[in-house]
Amino acid sequence: MTRRRLAAAGLLLGLALAASALTTAALMAQVASSLAPERSLRPVARGQMLRGVVLPAEVFVQRDVALEVAQQVLSEARNPQQVETVGLSRYAPDSPTTPTRSLRPKLRPATVVQLARAVEARRRQGAVCGDLSIQGVEIGAVPSQTQGCGIDQAVRIRSVSGVSLSTHAVMDCKTAQALKSWIDRGLSPAVRRYGGGVRELRVVAHYACRPRNNRKGARISEHGKGRAIDIAAIRLNDGKDLVVLEDWNNGREGKILKRAHAAACGPFGTVLGPEANALHRDHFHFDTARYRSGAYCR
């Protein structure tokens, strides 16, 4: 009889505890529901004017931390006088608010704008072949008494895509455009940031009415048609030269020269270098001749 009473008492205790837990959970859910906001808070768009608008207090949590970060940014600015700080330190003493306006740099000085326009005007004045990045002068027809030589519409190029030519080279526009394509898509990616990038090309031959390889009786060279250029070295911005004769097999410099040489095959129809023959051991020969079998690259 005692055991039955104990079992019944234990059962009643368990039921009481379960009922208490359910009641507690229900009360907690009711409290959470009463404390939840009617709708989710929405972020305010950056730079939005909020003068006179009262936002919920939850928006301004850790406001003091944000002010400290903003003040640190301003103190580290190079020219803090040029930054509008209106609103960063103007807070209502009793109620929180946001800056009255976002940070905004001053307008660019008129002298800077005028200088940029002057540079652009000079570039347009010096542009040839319908491309601002190809700078030079138009020299028109270059006649020749030798059959096969001469250029119908020649240009004298001094720089291409910001890269200077040591000798202002005479050529036709098709060759100038091929040179630009090689500099932009081949030479610059091959050099990358090494030595600060490319500054100048050492040009050792451009237009000249002569037979191929200067051999008497040979066909007229592409140089005699204004379709070729020979490059012996690449000068970098730090003053270092990548010399074809000296650096072709020289470590990193040699790898750059070989990548640049290979990248010319496509923009140019003929690409010759140190491995083509002894006559080209000290320079690259590029020309825009086209062949039925495709580009000739050695």
Coordinates of C-alpha atoms in Angstrom, one line a residue:
M1 CA 0.0 0.0 0.0
T2 CA 2.9 2.3 0.7
R3 CA 4.5 1.7 -2.7
R4 CA 1.2 2.6 -4.5
R5 CA 1.0 5.9 -2.6
L6 CA 4.5 6.7 -3.4
A7 CA 4.0 6.0 -7.1
A8 CA 0.9 8.1 -7.2
A9 CA 2.6 11.0 -5.5
G10 CA 5.5 10.8 -8.0
L11 CA 3.1 10.9 -10.9
L12 CA 1.2 13.9 -9.5
L13 CA 4.6 15.7 -9.0
G14 CA 5.6 15.0 -12.6
L15 CA 2.4 16.3 -13.9
A16 CA 2.7 19.4 -11.8
L17 CA 6.2 20.1 -13.1
A18 CA 5.2 19.7 -16.7
A19 CA 2.2 22.0 -16.3
S20 CA 4.6 24.6 -14.7
A21 CA 7.0 24.3 -17.6
L22 CA 4.2 24.8 -20.2
T23 CA 2.9 27.8 -18.2
T24 CA 6.4 29.4 -18.1
A25 CA 7.0 28.9 -21.8
A26 CA 3.7 30.5 -22.6
L27 CA 4.4 33.4 -20.4
M28 CA 7.9 33.9 -22.0
A29 CA 6.3 33.8 -25.5
Q30 CA 3.8 36.4 -24.5
V31 CA 6.4 38.7 -23.0
A32 CA 8.6 38.3 -26.2
S33 CA 5.6 39.1 -28.4
S34 CA 4.8 42.2 -26.4
L35 CA 8.4 43.5 -26.6
A36 CA 8.9 42.8 -30.4
P37 CA 8.6 45.9 -32.7
E38 CA 5.6 46.2 -34.9
R39 CA 7.9 46.2 -38.0
S40 CA 11.6 45.6 -38.8
L41 CA 13.9 48.6 -38.7
R42 CA 15.1 49.8 -42.1
P43 CA 18.5 51.2 -42.8
V44 CA 18.7 54.8 -43.9
A45 CA 20.2 55.5 -47.3
R46 CA 23.8 56.9 -47.1
G47 CA 23.9 60.7 -47.5
Q48 CA 20.2 61.1 -46.8
M49 CA 19.3 64.4 -45.2
L50 CA 17.8 63.7 -41.8
R51 CA 17.5 67.2 -40.2
G52 CA 14.3 67.3 -38.2
V53 CA 13.5 63.6 -38.5
V54 CA 13.2 61.7 -35.3
L55 CA 14.4 58.1 -35.7
P56 CA 13.9 55.2 -33.2
A57 CA 16.5 55.1 -30.4
E58 CA 17.6 51.6 -31.6
V59 CA 19.2 53.2 -34.7
F60 CA 21.7 55.1 -32.6
V61 CA 23.3 52.2 -30.8
Q62 CA 27.0 52.7 -30.3
R63 CA 26.8 56.3 -31.6
D64 CA 29.8 57.3 -29.6
V65 CA 31.9 54.7 -31.2
A66 CA 30.9 55.9 -34.7
L67 CA 31.8 59.5 -33.7
E68 CA 35.2 58.4 -32.5
V69 CA 36.0 56.6 -35.8
A70 CA 34.8 59.7 -37.8
Q71 CA 37.0 62.0 -35.8
Q72 CA 40.0 59.7 -36.2
V73 CA 39.5 59.6 -40.0
L74 CA 39.4 63.4 -40.1
S75 CA 42.6 63.7 -38.0
E76 CA 44.4 61.4 -40.4
A77 CA 43.3 63.2 -43.5
R78 CA 46.1 65.0 -45.4
N79 CA 44.2 68.2 -45.9
P80 CA 41.4 68.2 -43.3
Q81 CA 40.6 71.8 -44.2
Q82 CA 39.3 70.7 -47.5
V83 CA 36.7 68.5 -46.0
E84 CA 33.3 69.7 -44.9
T85 CA 32.9 68.7 -41.3
V86 CA 29.5 70.4 -40.7
G87 CA 27.3 68.1 -38.7
L88 CA 29.9 65.7 -37.3
S89 CA 30.1 67.5 -33.9
R90 CA 26.7 69.2 -34.0
Y91 CA 24.5 66.9 -32.0
A92 CA 21.5 67.9 -30.0
P93 CA 22.3 67.6 -26.3
D94 CA 19.1 65.9 -25.3
S95 CA 18.2 63.8 -28.2
P96 CA 20.4 61.9 -30.6
T97 CA 20.6 62.8 -34.3
T98 CA 22.7 62.2 -37.4
P99 CA 25.1 64.5 -39.2
T100 CA 23.2 67.3 -41.1
R101 CA 25.1 66.4 -44.3
S102 CA 27.5 63.8 -45.6
L103 CA 31.3 64.4 -46.1
R104 CA 32.0 66.0 -49.5
P105 CA 35.3 67.1 -51.0
K106 CA 35.6 70.6 -52.3
L107 CA 35.2 71.1 -56.1
R108 CA 38.3 70.6 -58.2
P109 CA 40.2 73.9 -58.6
A110 CA 39.6 75.7 -61.9
T111 CA 43.4 75.6 -62.6
V112 CA 43.4 71.8 -62.6
V113 CA 40.5 71.7 -65.0
Q114 CA 42.1 74.2 -67.3
L115 CA 45.4 72.2 -67.2
A116 CA 43.6 69.0 -68.1
R117 CA 41.8 70.7 -71.0
A118 CA 45.0 72.1 -72.3
V119 CA 46.7 68.7 -72.2
E120 CA 43.7 67.1 -74.0
A121 CA 43.8 69.9 -76.6
R122 CA 47.5 69.2 -77.2
R123 CA 46.9 65.5 -77.5
R124 CA 44.1 66.1 -80.1
Q125 CA 46.4 68.4 -82.0
G126 CA 49.2 65.8 -82.0
A127 CA 47.0 62.8 -82.7
V128 CA 47.4 60.9 -86.0
C129 CA 45.7 57.9 -87.6
G130 CA 42.5 58.9 -85.8
D131 CA 43.8 57.7 -82.4
L132 CA 44.6 60.0 -79.5
S133 CA 47.1 57.5 -78.2
I134 CA 49.2 57.7 -81.4
Q135 CA 51.1 60.9 -81.3
G136 CA 53.0 62.4 -84.1
V137 CA 52.6 64.4 -87.3
E138 CA 51.2 63.7 -90.7
I139 CA 53.8 64.0 -93.5
G140 CA 51.7 62.9 -96.4
A141 CA 53.1 61.1 -99.4
V142 CA 56.8 59.9 -99.3
P143 CA 57.8 59.4 -103.0
S144 CA 60.8 57.4 -104.2
Q145 CA 62.6 57.0 -107.5
T146 CA 63.1 53.3 -106.6
Q147 CA 60.2 51.2 -107.8
G148 CA 58.5 49.5 -104.9
C149 CA 59.5 52.1 -102.3
G150 CA 57.5 55.0 -100.9
I151 CA 54.5 55.6 -98.7
D152 CA 51.1 57.1 -99.9
Q153 CA 50.1 58.6 -96.6
A154 CA 52.9 58.6 -94.1
V155 CA 53.1 59.7 -90.4
R156 CA 56.0 60.4 -88.2
I157 CA 55.4 58.8 -84.8
R158 CA 56.9 60.1 -81.6
S159 CA 54.9 58.1 -79.0
V160 CA 52.3 55.4 -78.7
S161 CA 50.1 54.8 -75.7
G162 CA 52.4 57.0 -73.6
V163 CA 55.5 55.1 -74.7
S164 CA 58.1 57.3 -76.5
L165 CA 60.1 56.3 -79.5
S166 CA 63.8 57.1 -79.3
T167 CA 63.7 58.0 -83.0
H168 CA 60.5 59.5 -84.4
A169 CA 59.6 56.7 -86.8
V170 CA 58.1 57.1 -90.3
M171 CA 55.5 54.5 -91.3
D172 CA 51.9 54.2 -92.5
C173 CA 48.9 54.2 -90.2
K174 CA 48.4 50.4 -90.4
T175 CA 51.8 49.9 -89.0
A176 CA 51.3 52.5 -86.3
Q177 CA 48.1 50.9 -85.2
A178 CA 49.8 47.4 -85.1
L179 CA 52.5 49.0 -82.9
K180 CA 49.8 50.3 -80.6
S181 CA 48.1 47.0 -80.4
W182 CA 51.4 45.3 -79.5
I183 CA 52.3 47.8 -76.8
D184 CA 48.8 47.7 -75.2
R185 CA 48.2 43.9 -75.4
G186 CA 51.7 42.4 -75.6
L187 CA 54.5 44.6 -74.3
S188 CA 52.9 46.2 -71.3
P189 CA 51.4 42.9 -70.0
A190 CA 54.8 41.2 -70.5
V191 CA 56.7 43.9 -68.5
R192 CA 53.9 44.6 -66.0
R193 CA 55.3 46.6 -63.1
Y194 CA 58.9 45.5 -63.6
G195 CA 61.1 48.6 -63.5
G196 CA 58.0 50.8 -63.1
G197 CA 56.7 49.9 -66.6
V198 CA 57.7 50.8 -70.1
R199 CA 59.0 54.4 -70.9
E200 CA 60.6 54.2 -74.3
L201 CA 61.4 52.0 -77.3
R202 CA 64.9 52.2 -78.8
V203 CA 64.1 52.3 -82.5
V204 CA 67.1 51.4 -84.8
A205 CA 65.2 51.3 -88.1
H206 CA 62.0 52.5 -89.7
Y207 CA 61.3 53.8 -93.2
A208 CA 64.3 53.3 -95.5
C209 CA 64.3 52.4 -99.2
R210 CA 66.5 49.3 -99.4
P211 CA 66.4 45.6 -100.3
R212 CA 65.7 42.9 -97.8
N213 CA 68.6 42.5 -95.4
N214 CA 70.5 45.0 -97.5
R215 CA 71.3 42.4 -100.0
K216 CA 71.8 43.6 -103.6
G217 CA 69.2 42.2 -106.0
A218 CA 66.8 41.2 -103.2
R219 CA 63.2 42.3 -103.1
I220 CA 62.4 45.6 -101.5
S221 CA 62.2 45.4 -97.7
E222 CA 59.0 46.3 -95.9
H223 CA 61.0 49.1 -94.4
G224 CA 61.0 50.6 -97.9
K225 CA 57.2 50.6 -97.9
G226 CA 56.7 52.2 -94.4
R227 CA 55.5 48.9 -93.0
A228 CA 58.3 48.0 -90.6
I229 CA 60.1 49.0 -87.4
D230 CA 63.1 47.6 -85.7
I231 CA 63.5 47.7 -81.9
A232 CA 66.8 47.0 -80.1
A233 CA 65.9 47.7 -76.5
I234 CA 63.1 48.6 -74.1
R235 CA 63.7 51.4 -71.6
L236 CA 61.8 51.1 -68.3
N237 CA 60.7 54.0 -66.0
D238 CA 63.5 53.3 -63.5
G239 CA 66.1 53.9 -66.3
K240 CA 66.9 50.2 -66.8
D241 CA 67.2 48.9 -70.4
L242 CA 66.1 45.5 -71.6
V243 CA 68.6 45.1 -74.4
V244 CA 67.8 42.4 -77.0
L245 CA 71.4 41.5 -77.7
E246 CA 72.4 41.3 -74.0
D247 CA 69.3 40.1 -72.2
W248 CA 67.6 37.7 -74.6
N249 CA 68.9 34.7 -72.5
N250 CA 69.3 36.6 -69.3
G251 CA 67.0 35.4 -66.5
R252 CA 63.9 37.5 -65.8
E253 CA 64.8 40.1 -68.4
G254 CA 65.1 37.4 -71.1
K255 CA 61.7 36.0 -70.2
I256 CA 60.1 39.5 -70.5
L257 CA 61.7 40.0 -73.9
K258 CA 60.6 36.6 -75.1
R259 CA 57.0 37.2 -74.0
A260 CA 57.0 40.6 -75.7
H261 CA 58.5 39.1 -78.9
A262 CA 55.9 36.3 -79.0
A263 CA 53.0 38.7 -78.3
A264 CA 53.9 40.6 -81.5
C265 CA 52.9 37.7 -83.6
G266 CA 49.4 38.6 -84.6
P267 CA 49.4 42.4 -84.6
F268 CA 52.3 42.1 -87.0
G269 CA 52.6 39.8 -90.0
T270 CA 56.3 39.3 -89.7
V271 CA 58.1 39.0 -86.3
L272 CA 61.8 38.2 -86.2
G273 CA 64.2 38.1 -83.3
P274 CA 67.5 36.7 -82.1
E275 CA 66.5 33.1 -82.9
A276 CA 65.5 33.9 -86.5
N277 CA 69.0 34.4 -87.9
A278 CA 72.3 36.2 -87.2
L279 CA 71.1 39.4 -88.8
H280 CA 68.4 39.8 -86.1
R281 CA 70.4 38.7 -83.0
D282 CA 70.4 42.3 -81.7
H283 CA 66.9 43.5 -82.4
F284 CA 63.2 42.7 -83.1
H285 CA 61.9 43.2 -86.6
F286 CA 58.2 43.8 -86.9
D287 CA 56.3 44.5 -90.1
T288 CA 52.7 44.3 -91.3
A289 CA 53.2 42.2 -94.4
R290 CA 50.5 39.5 -94.7
Y291 CA 50.9 36.0 -96.0
R292 CA 48.4 33.4 -97.1
S293 CA 49.8 30.9 -94.7
G294 CA 49.4 33.4 -91.8
A295 CA 51.9 35.3 -89.7
Y296 CA 55.6 34.5 -90.0
C297 CA 57.2 34.5 -86.6
R298 CA 60.7 33.4 -85.8

